[in-house]
């Protein structure tokens, strides 16, 4: 996803003007602190109020990480490599492809939604299948910011804060119908230059694997959760944000 903050700081350190260098370092160090704060808030909300927790209940948080990358709009495809690095030890290969595809779509939405604003954010989740074979959950938070400082913009015009939270799921509260409803919105996106048929086959394969994992689980729900007809299974919202920091978010149909 573009450059890491550390590489941008190294580039800024080559700036001959002391005042510009100090300004850039201050902005980037503040960015790191903001990333940690936003990740902490996201992790807390996943633990206490997970989106659609009645359908995909969080049993225990088993892993979390956050990162900051700059120059995202110029190099959005690099998200593919970054996501693979983050997910390869936790989920299966075809799951990684599906999550990477939908993340690429999310990054494109974030960078295109600005329209004169400096920032936007997106919250989403997906059902996943871990390498050991258990059903899990991945909650994602993305915050995109476009720099106004000409000093920073000369090195990196924007940044993306990403927070990922991995959770185990209580299989006794799952139902096959609910899992099927979760797969399509989370995995139907295509990778760059990927044929539709390849995407469709991967989505169907993921659905079969999840259903098999549920079948082999000790217990599962006897009836599906009844949702309103307009309910959106993969809850996500892209919100234009003011230039000043704000924690307020709105996620249609669920808790933010």
mmCIF file of C-alpha atoms in Angstrom, residues 110-121 143-148 157-159 239-244:
data_model
loop_
_atom_site.group_PDB
_atom_site.id
_atom_site.type_symbol
_atom_site.label_atom_id
_atom_site.label_comp_id
_atom_site.label_asym_id
_atom_site.label_seq_id
_atom_site.Cartn_x
_atom_site.Cartn_y
_atom_site.Cartn_z
ATOM 1 C CA UNK A 110 -11.697 5.636 -0.119
ATOM 2 C CA UNK A 111 -9.319 7.474 -2.443
ATOM 3 C CA UNK A 112 -12.102 8.459 -4.859
ATOM 4 C CA UNK A 113 -14.635 9.664 -2.303
ATOM 5 C CA UNK A 114 -12.699 12.729 -1.167
ATOM 6 C CA UNK A 115 -14.353 15.400 -3.372
ATOM 7 C CA UNK A 116 -12.579 18.299 -1.718
ATOM 8 C CA UNK A 117 -12.487 16.660 1.722
ATOM 9 C CA UNK A 118 -9.242 15.597 3.338
ATOM 10 C CA UNK A 119 -10.316 12.272 4.793
ATOM 11 C CA UNK A 120 -12.697 9.332 4.634
ATOM 12 C CA UNK A 121 -13.060 6.019 6.430
ATOM 13 C CA UNK A 143 -8.902 5.631 7.371
ATOM 14 C CA UNK A 144 -7.657 7.615 4.387
ATOM 15 C CA UNK A 145 -6.142 11.100 4.699
ATOM 16 C CA UNK A 146 -4.845 13.486 2.062
ATOM 17 C CA UNK A 147 -2.051 15.785 3.240
ATOM 18 C CA UNK A 148 -2.481 19.539 2.990
ATOM 19 C CA UNK A 157 0.354 13.040 -1.052
ATOM 20 C CA UNK A 158 -1.762 10.800 1.180
ATOM 21 C CA UNK A 159 -1.825 8.035 3.787
ATOM 22 C CA UNK A 239 -17.823 8.602 5.315
ATOM 23 C CA UNK A 240 -16.357 11.973 4.400
ATOM 24 C CA UNK A 241 -14.681 13.381 7.463
ATOM 25 C CA UNK A 242 -13.865 16.960 8.499
ATOM 26 C CA UNK A 243 -10.226 18.016 8.581
ATOM 27 C CA UNK A 244 -10.301 18.052 12.401
#
